[in-house]
Short mmCIF file of N, CA and C in Angstrom, two decimals:
data_model
loop_
_atom_site.label_atom_id
_atom_site.label_comp_id
_atom_site.label_asym_id
_atom_site.label_seq_id
_atom_site.Cartn_x
_atom_site.Cartn_y
_atom_site.Cartn_z
N UNK A 9 61.71 73.48 -1.95
CA UNK A 9 60.18 72.84 -2.20
C UNK A 9 60.26 71.42 -1.67
N UNK A 10 59.26 71.27 -0.95
CA UNK A 10 59.14 69.65 -0.53
C UNK A 10 58.74 68.53 -1.55
N UNK A 11 59.22 67.53 -1.07
CA UNK A 11 58.99 66.21 -2.00
C UNK A 11 57.52 66.27 -2.24
N UNK A 12 56.61 66.41 -1.19
CA UNK A 12 55.30 66.04 -1.07
C UNK A 12 54.69 67.07 -2.09
N UNK A 13 55.00 68.53 -2.10
CA UNK A 13 54.43 69.24 -2.82
C UNK A 13 54.86 68.85 -4.55
N UNK A 14 56.05 68.50 -4.73
CA UNK A 14 56.26 67.83 -6.21
C UNK A 14 55.40 66.83 -6.53
N UNK A 15 55.06 65.79 -5.61
CA UNK A 15 54.24 64.69 -6.15
C UNK A 15 52.79 65.34 -6.31
N UNK A 16 52.43 66.02 -5.46
CA UNK A 16 50.99 66.67 -5.58
C UNK A 16 50.89 67.70 -6.98
N UNK A 17 52.08 68.46 -7.34
CA UNK A 17 52.06 69.15 -8.49
C UNK A 17 51.95 67.99 -9.61
N UNK A 18 52.94 67.11 -9.49
CA UNK A 18 52.94 65.96 -10.71
C UNK A 18 51.58 65.23 -10.80
N UNK A 19 51.07 65.15 -9.69
CA UNK A 19 49.47 64.46 -9.80
C UNK A 19 48.56 65.55 -10.71
N UNK A 20 48.59 66.78 -10.11
CA UNK A 20 47.70 67.55 -10.60
C UNK A 20 47.96 67.56 -12.30
N UNK A 21 49.31 67.80 -12.61
CA UNK A 21 49.65 68.30 -14.00
C UNK A 21 49.25 67.02 -14.90
N UNK A 22 49.59 65.75 -14.61
CA UNK A 22 49.23 64.49 -15.21
C UNK A 22 47.55 64.37 -15.22
N UNK A 23 46.86 64.76 -14.38
CA UNK A 23 45.64 64.38 -14.24
C UNK A 23 44.73 65.42 -15.49
N UNK A 24 45.37 66.70 -15.27
CA UNK A 24 44.88 67.81 -16.16
C UNK A 24 45.34 67.65 -17.62
N UNK A 25 46.53 66.95 -17.74
CA UNK A 25 46.77 66.74 -19.32
C UNK A 25 46.02 65.52 -19.83
N UNK A 26 45.65 64.61 -18.89
CA UNK A 26 44.69 63.56 -19.35
C UNK A 26 43.23 64.03 -19.45
N UNK A 27 42.83 65.02 -18.61
CA UNK A 27 41.37 65.45 -18.77
C UNK A 27 41.41 66.21 -20.22
N UNK A 28 42.39 67.13 -20.38
CA UNK A 28 42.49 68.23 -21.64
C UNK A 28 42.65 67.23 -22.61
N UNK A 29 43.50 66.22 -22.93
CA UNK A 29 43.23 65.43 -24.13
C UNK A 29 42.30 64.99 -24.59
N UNK A 30 41.76 64.24 -23.46
CA UNK A 30 40.34 63.46 -23.67
C UNK A 30 39.39 64.71 -24.30
N UNK A 31 39.15 65.99 -23.74
CA UNK A 31 38.28 67.00 -24.30
C UNK A 31 38.77 67.34 -25.65
N UNK A 32 40.03 67.42 -25.89
CA UNK A 32 40.42 67.86 -27.25
C UNK A 32 40.09 66.63 -28.38
N UNK A 33 40.24 65.41 -27.78
CA UNK A 33 39.63 64.37 -28.77
C UNK A 33 38.51 64.58 -29.10
N UNK A 34 37.71 64.76 -28.08
CA UNK A 34 36.22 64.91 -28.30
C UNK A 34 35.92 66.21 -29.14
N UNK A 35 36.56 67.14 -29.27
CA UNK A 35 36.32 68.38 -29.81
C UNK A 35 36.80 68.03 -31.16
N UNK A 36 38.06 67.33 -31.60
CA UNK A 36 38.43 67.00 -32.94
C UNK A 36 37.46 66.15 -33.40
N UNK A 37 36.88 65.30 -33.02
CA UNK A 37 35.66 64.29 -33.37
C UNK A 37 34.44 65.33 -33.79
N UNK A 38 34.15 66.46 -33.17
CA UNK A 38 32.96 67.36 -33.23
C UNK A 38 33.51 67.87 -34.39
N UNK A 39 34.69 68.49 -34.63
CA UNK A 39 34.96 69.44 -36.01
C UNK A 39 34.95 68.25 -37.13
N UNK A 40 35.45 67.21 -37.10
CA UNK A 40 35.17 66.52 -38.01
C UNK A 40 33.80 66.44 -38.39
N UNK A 41 32.64 65.89 -37.66
CA UNK A 41 31.35 65.72 -37.71
C UNK A 41 31.01 66.83 -38.46
N UNK A 42 31.22 68.23 -38.39
CA UNK A 42 30.56 69.10 -39.09
C UNK A 42 30.68 68.98 -40.53
N UNK A 43 31.85 68.37 -40.93
CA UNK A 43 32.03 67.99 -42.54
C UNK A 43 31.20 67.09 -43.08
N UNK A 44 30.48 66.40 -42.30
CA UNK A 44 29.77 65.10 -42.85
C UNK A 44 28.78 65.81 -44.02
N UNK A 45 28.45 64.74 -44.89
CA UNK A 45 27.65 65.22 -46.11
C UNK A 45 26.77 64.25 -46.27
N UNK A 46 25.42 64.59 -46.48
CA UNK A 46 24.15 63.46 -46.54
C UNK A 46 24.26 63.12 -48.03
N UNK A 47 24.20 61.90 -48.17
CA UNK A 47 23.71 61.24 -49.68
C UNK A 47 22.76 60.13 -49.58
N UNK A 48 21.49 60.84 -49.73
CA UNK A 48 20.07 59.95 -49.48
C UNK A 48 19.89 59.98 -48.04
N UNK A 49 20.22 58.74 -47.43
CA UNK A 49 19.83 58.67 -46.08
C UNK A 49 21.25 58.26 -45.18
N UNK A 50 22.33 58.13 -46.06
CA UNK A 50 23.55 57.82 -45.48
C UNK A 50 24.42 59.25 -45.46
N UNK A 51 25.29 59.23 -44.37
CA UNK A 51 26.12 60.51 -44.54
C UNK A 51 27.58 59.86 -44.84
N UNK A 52 28.46 60.58 -45.19
CA UNK A 52 30.01 60.33 -45.87
C UNK A 52 30.62 61.72 -45.27
N UNK A 53 31.74 61.34 -45.14
CA UNK A 53 33.01 62.18 -44.59
C UNK A 53 33.69 62.23 -45.80
N UNK A 54 34.54 63.63 -45.84
CA UNK A 54 35.65 63.88 -46.67
C UNK A 54 36.56 62.49 -46.47
N UNK A 55 37.18 61.82 -47.53
CA UNK A 55 37.82 60.83 -47.39
C UNK A 55 39.35 60.91 -46.51
N UNK A 56 39.73 62.33 -46.32
CA UNK A 56 40.79 63.14 -45.88
C UNK A 56 40.80 62.69 -44.20
N UNK A 57 39.18 62.84 -44.03
CA UNK A 57 39.03 63.05 -42.38
C UNK A 57 38.78 61.71 -41.69
N UNK A 58 38.92 60.74 -42.50
CA UNK A 58 39.00 59.14 -41.63
C UNK A 58 40.06 59.10 -41.24
N UNK A 59 41.26 59.50 -41.57
CA UNK A 59 42.60 59.22 -40.53
C UNK A 59 42.58 59.96 -39.25
N UNK A 60 42.18 61.45 -39.31
CA UNK A 60 42.34 62.08 -37.97
C UNK A 60 41.01 61.38 -37.36
N UNK A 61 39.97 61.04 -37.53
CA UNK A 61 39.14 60.45 -37.00
C UNK A 61 39.73 59.05 -36.22
N UNK A 62 40.22 58.21 -37.13
CA UNK A 62 40.83 57.23 -36.49
C UNK A 62 41.92 57.23 -35.54
N UNK A 63 42.67 58.28 -35.63
CA UNK A 63 43.63 58.68 -34.70
C UNK A 63 42.92 59.45 -33.23
N UNK A 64 42.19 60.15 -33.59
CA UNK A 64 41.50 60.68 -32.27
C UNK A 64 40.76 59.38 -31.42
N UNK A 65 40.26 58.32 -32.10
CA UNK A 65 39.76 57.15 -31.58
C UNK A 65 40.79 56.37 -30.78
N UNK A 66 41.99 56.25 -31.49
CA UNK A 66 43.17 55.52 -30.90
C UNK A 66 43.52 56.16 -29.62
N UNK A 67 43.75 57.60 -29.65
CA UNK A 67 43.90 58.40 -28.57
C UNK A 67 43.12 58.41 -27.54
N UNK A 68 41.76 58.12 -27.66
CA UNK A 68 41.08 57.68 -26.65
C UNK A 68 40.96 56.19 -26.14
N UNK A 69 41.29 55.61 -26.92
CA UNK A 69 41.63 54.06 -26.43
C UNK A 69 42.59 54.01 -25.75
N UNK A 70 43.90 54.82 -26.03
CA UNK A 70 44.97 54.73 -25.31
C UNK A 70 44.90 55.46 -24.13
N UNK A 71 43.93 56.31 -23.85
CA UNK A 71 43.53 56.93 -22.59
C UNK A 71 42.88 55.96 -21.80
N UNK A 72 41.93 55.04 -22.24
CA UNK A 72 41.07 53.93 -21.56
C UNK A 72 42.19 53.02 -21.11
N UNK A 73 42.87 52.61 -21.87
CA UNK A 73 44.06 51.44 -21.65
C UNK A 73 44.76 52.17 -20.54
N UNK A 74 45.10 53.15 -20.26
CA UNK A 74 46.06 53.72 -19.27
C UNK A 74 45.57 53.64 -18.06
N UNK A 75 44.18 53.97 -17.94
CA UNK A 75 43.26 53.83 -16.62
C UNK A 75 42.97 52.43 -16.31
N UNK A 76 42.79 51.54 -17.46
CA UNK A 76 42.39 50.10 -17.30
C UNK A 76 43.71 49.35 -16.69
N UNK A 77 44.80 49.43 -17.38
CA UNK A 77 46.17 49.03 -16.74
C UNK A 77 46.38 49.50 -15.46
N UNK A 78 46.18 50.64 -15.19
CA UNK A 78 46.76 51.25 -13.95
C UNK A 78 45.93 50.37 -12.60
N UNK A 79 44.67 50.44 -12.71
CA UNK A 79 43.50 49.96 -12.01
C UNK A 79 43.77 48.39 -11.68
N UNK A 80 44.28 47.74 -12.76
CA UNK A 80 44.35 46.28 -12.54
C UNK A 80 45.82 46.20 -11.82
N UNK A 81 46.78 47.10 -12.09
CA UNK A 81 47.95 46.97 -11.50
C UNK A 81 47.84 47.40 -10.08
N UNK A 82 47.28 48.33 -9.65
CA UNK A 82 47.10 48.84 -8.53
C UNK A 82 45.89 47.84 -7.42
N UNK A 83 45.14 47.20 -8.30
CA UNK A 83 44.29 46.12 -7.54
C UNK A 83 45.26 44.93 -7.28
N UNK A 84 46.14 44.41 -8.11
CA UNK A 84 47.03 43.32 -7.73
C UNK A 84 47.86 43.74 -6.65
N UNK A 85 48.72 44.83 -6.83
CA UNK A 85 49.41 45.41 -5.52
C UNK A 85 48.62 45.36 -4.34
N UNK A 86 47.37 45.85 -4.25
CA UNK A 86 46.62 45.91 -3.09
C UNK A 86 46.60 44.37 -2.53
N UNK A 87 46.19 43.53 -3.39
CA UNK A 87 45.92 42.00 -2.97
C UNK A 87 47.24 41.33 -2.33
N UNK A 88 48.38 41.66 -3.09
CA UNK A 88 49.52 41.23 -2.71
C UNK A 88 49.89 41.67 -1.50
N UNK A 89 49.89 43.16 -1.21
CA UNK A 89 50.28 43.68 0.08
C UNK A 89 49.06 43.79 1.28
N UNK A 90 47.86 43.12 0.89
CA UNK A 90 46.81 43.32 1.71
C UNK A 90 47.34 43.01 3.39
N UNK A 91 48.33 42.37 3.65
CA UNK A 91 48.62 42.13 4.99
C UNK A 91 49.53 43.14 5.59
N UNK A 92 49.75 44.06 4.93
CA UNK A 92 50.47 45.47 5.42
C UNK A 92 49.37 46.51 5.97
N UNK A 93 50.01 47.31 6.57
CA UNK A 93 49.12 48.17 7.38
C UNK A 93 49.11 49.55 6.46
N UNK A 94 48.11 50.48 6.45
CA UNK A 94 47.62 51.39 5.69
C UNK A 94 49.04 52.39 5.69
N UNK A 95 49.82 52.70 6.67
CA UNK A 95 50.83 53.57 6.81
C UNK A 95 52.14 52.95 6.16
N UNK A 96 52.28 51.60 5.86
CA UNK A 96 53.41 50.72 5.60
C UNK A 96 53.63 51.66 4.17
N UNK A 97 55.00 51.34 3.90
CA UNK A 97 55.73 51.58 2.62
C UNK A 97 55.46 50.28 1.58
N UNK A 98 55.10 50.54 0.26
CA UNK A 98 54.98 49.47 -0.48
C UNK A 98 55.76 49.53 -1.49
N UNK A 99 56.71 48.61 -1.74
CA UNK A 99 57.73 48.63 -2.93
C UNK A 99 57.36 47.60 -3.91
N UNK A 100 57.21 48.18 -5.36
CA UNK A 100 57.27 47.32 -6.17
C UNK A 100 58.15 47.62 -7.46
N UNK A 101 58.50 46.57 -8.35
CA UNK A 101 59.36 46.99 -9.52
C UNK A 101 58.77 48.30 -10.38
N UNK A 102 59.56 49.37 -10.46
CA UNK A 102 59.22 50.36 -11.42
C UNK A 102 58.65 50.02 -12.83
N UNK A 103 59.15 48.89 -13.40
CA UNK A 103 58.72 48.44 -14.81
C UNK A 103 57.45 48.23 -14.91
N UNK A 104 56.66 48.08 -13.72
CA UNK A 104 55.22 47.60 -13.87
C UNK A 104 54.52 49.12 -14.30
N UNK A 105 55.00 50.09 -14.01
CA UNK A 105 54.53 51.36 -14.17
C UNK A 105 54.70 51.77 -15.74
N UNK A 106 55.56 51.27 -16.24
CA UNK A 106 55.93 51.60 -17.99
C UNK A 106 54.58 51.50 -18.97
N UNK A 107 53.88 50.50 -18.76
CA UNK A 107 52.68 50.53 -19.74
C UNK A 107 51.58 51.88 -19.36
N UNK A 108 51.63 52.26 -18.23
CA UNK A 108 50.78 53.58 -17.86
C UNK A 108 51.51 54.71 -18.59
N UNK A 109 52.62 54.83 -18.45
CA UNK A 109 53.56 55.79 -19.04
C UNK A 109 53.64 55.82 -20.86
N UNK A 110 53.53 54.41 -21.14
CA UNK A 110 53.36 54.22 -22.69
C UNK A 110 51.99 54.78 -23.03
N UNK A 111 51.05 54.18 -22.33
CA UNK A 111 49.73 54.85 -22.79
C UNK A 111 49.56 56.44 -22.46
N UNK A 112 50.23 56.96 -21.55
CA UNK A 112 50.04 58.31 -21.29
C UNK A 112 50.67 59.22 -22.61
N UNK A 113 51.65 58.78 -22.78
CA UNK A 113 52.55 59.37 -23.73
C UNK A 113 51.90 59.12 -25.29
N UNK A 114 51.56 58.16 -25.44
CA UNK A 114 50.76 57.60 -26.77
C UNK A 114 49.68 58.52 -26.93
N UNK A 115 48.80 58.60 -26.06
CA UNK A 115 47.52 59.49 -26.45
C UNK A 115 47.75 61.08 -26.53
N UNK A 116 48.71 61.73 -25.90
CA UNK A 116 49.31 62.99 -26.24
C UNK A 116 49.84 62.81 -27.58
N UNK A 117 50.65 62.15 -28.13
CA UNK A 117 51.31 62.19 -29.48
C UNK A 117 50.13 61.81 -30.37
N UNK A 118 49.56 60.98 -30.24
CA UNK A 118 48.24 60.63 -30.95
C UNK A 118 47.59 61.93 -31.18
N UNK A 119 47.12 62.53 -30.26
CA UNK A 119 46.10 63.77 -30.24
C UNK A 119 46.95 64.94 -30.98
N UNK A 120 48.36 65.15 -31.02
CA UNK A 120 49.06 66.14 -31.78
C UNK A 120 48.90 65.57 -33.15
N UNK A 121 49.33 64.30 -33.54
CA UNK A 121 49.43 63.83 -34.83
C UNK A 121 47.78 64.33 -35.36
N UNK A 122 46.90 64.09 -34.89
CA UNK A 122 45.40 64.08 -35.24
C UNK A 122 45.15 65.59 -35.67
N UNK A 123 45.43 66.26 -34.85
CA UNK A 123 45.15 67.64 -34.86
C UNK A 123 45.91 68.09 -36.04
N UNK A 124 47.26 67.90 -36.30
CA UNK A 124 48.14 68.26 -37.50
C UNK A 124 47.33 67.75 -38.64
N UNK A 125 46.59 66.65 -38.81
CA UNK A 125 46.10 66.14 -39.93
C UNK A 125 44.95 67.05 -40.25
N UNK A 126 44.39 67.37 -39.21
CA UNK A 126 42.78 68.06 -39.22
C UNK A 126 43.12 69.41 -39.53
N UNK A 127 44.12 70.13 -38.81
CA UNK A 127 44.63 71.62 -39.34
C UNK A 127 44.69 71.59 -40.96
N UNK A 128 45.67 70.55 -41.25
CA UNK A 128 46.04 70.68 -42.77
C UNK A 128 44.80 70.58 -43.53
N UNK A 129 43.90 69.56 -43.26
CA UNK A 129 42.51 69.82 -44.08
C UNK A 129 41.86 71.15 -43.93
N UNK A 130 41.64 71.78 -42.54
CA UNK A 130 41.25 73.17 -42.65
C UNK A 130 41.66 74.23 -43.15
N UNK A 131 43.18 74.12 -43.40
CA UNK A 131 43.65 75.10 -43.88
C UNK A 131 43.69 75.08 -45.22
N UNK A 132 43.28 74.09 -45.72
CA UNK A 132 43.05 74.08 -47.42
C UNK A 132 42.10 74.93 -47.68
N UNK A 133 42.42 75.96 -48.68
CA UNK A 133 41.60 77.26 -49.00
C UNK A 133 40.16 76.69 -49.36
N UNK A 134 40.02 75.46 -49.71
CA UNK A 134 38.61 74.97 -50.06
C UNK A 134 37.98 74.54 -49.18
N UNK A 135 38.29 74.64 -47.80
CA UNK A 135 37.53 74.08 -46.59
C UNK A 135 37.61 75.25 -45.33
N UNK A 136 38.32 76.10 -45.26
CA UNK A 136 38.33 77.00 -44.25
C UNK A 136 38.02 78.23 -44.62
N UNK A 137 38.76 78.68 -45.75
CA UNK A 137 38.49 80.04 -46.22
C UNK A 137 37.91 80.12 -47.63
N UNK A 138 36.88 79.17 -48.03
CA UNK A 138 36.22 79.34 -49.15
C UNK A 138 35.44 80.41 -49.52
N UNK A 139 35.30 81.13 -50.54
CA UNK A 139 34.42 82.20 -50.79
C UNK A 139 33.46 82.08 -51.51
#
């Protein structure tokens, strides 16, 4: 297996994981929205659903922060290395990439936690299997 194939596969998998996590966050928020109850002109959610809603929002914020930080980091690297030719190798400290990995992992972990809380709510006999 060639290194270029490994890099391309890595990019495909991380991109797909980001896309799917974003879609699953929005799906989780939509599921929560189903359980809203109107009281007069205002709506309320069951108290237990505010927690997964907040966690889904934090996962989306982590997703956004991953891309904001990555964009800023690459922009700075481009400015610093602007004198180099396009085919030249650019070396930078690997620690600069740590925040992007932190936000990538954080959004996945937050997504899993949010779904655990949401599934616990749904599995409650009064919500999912009520007769």
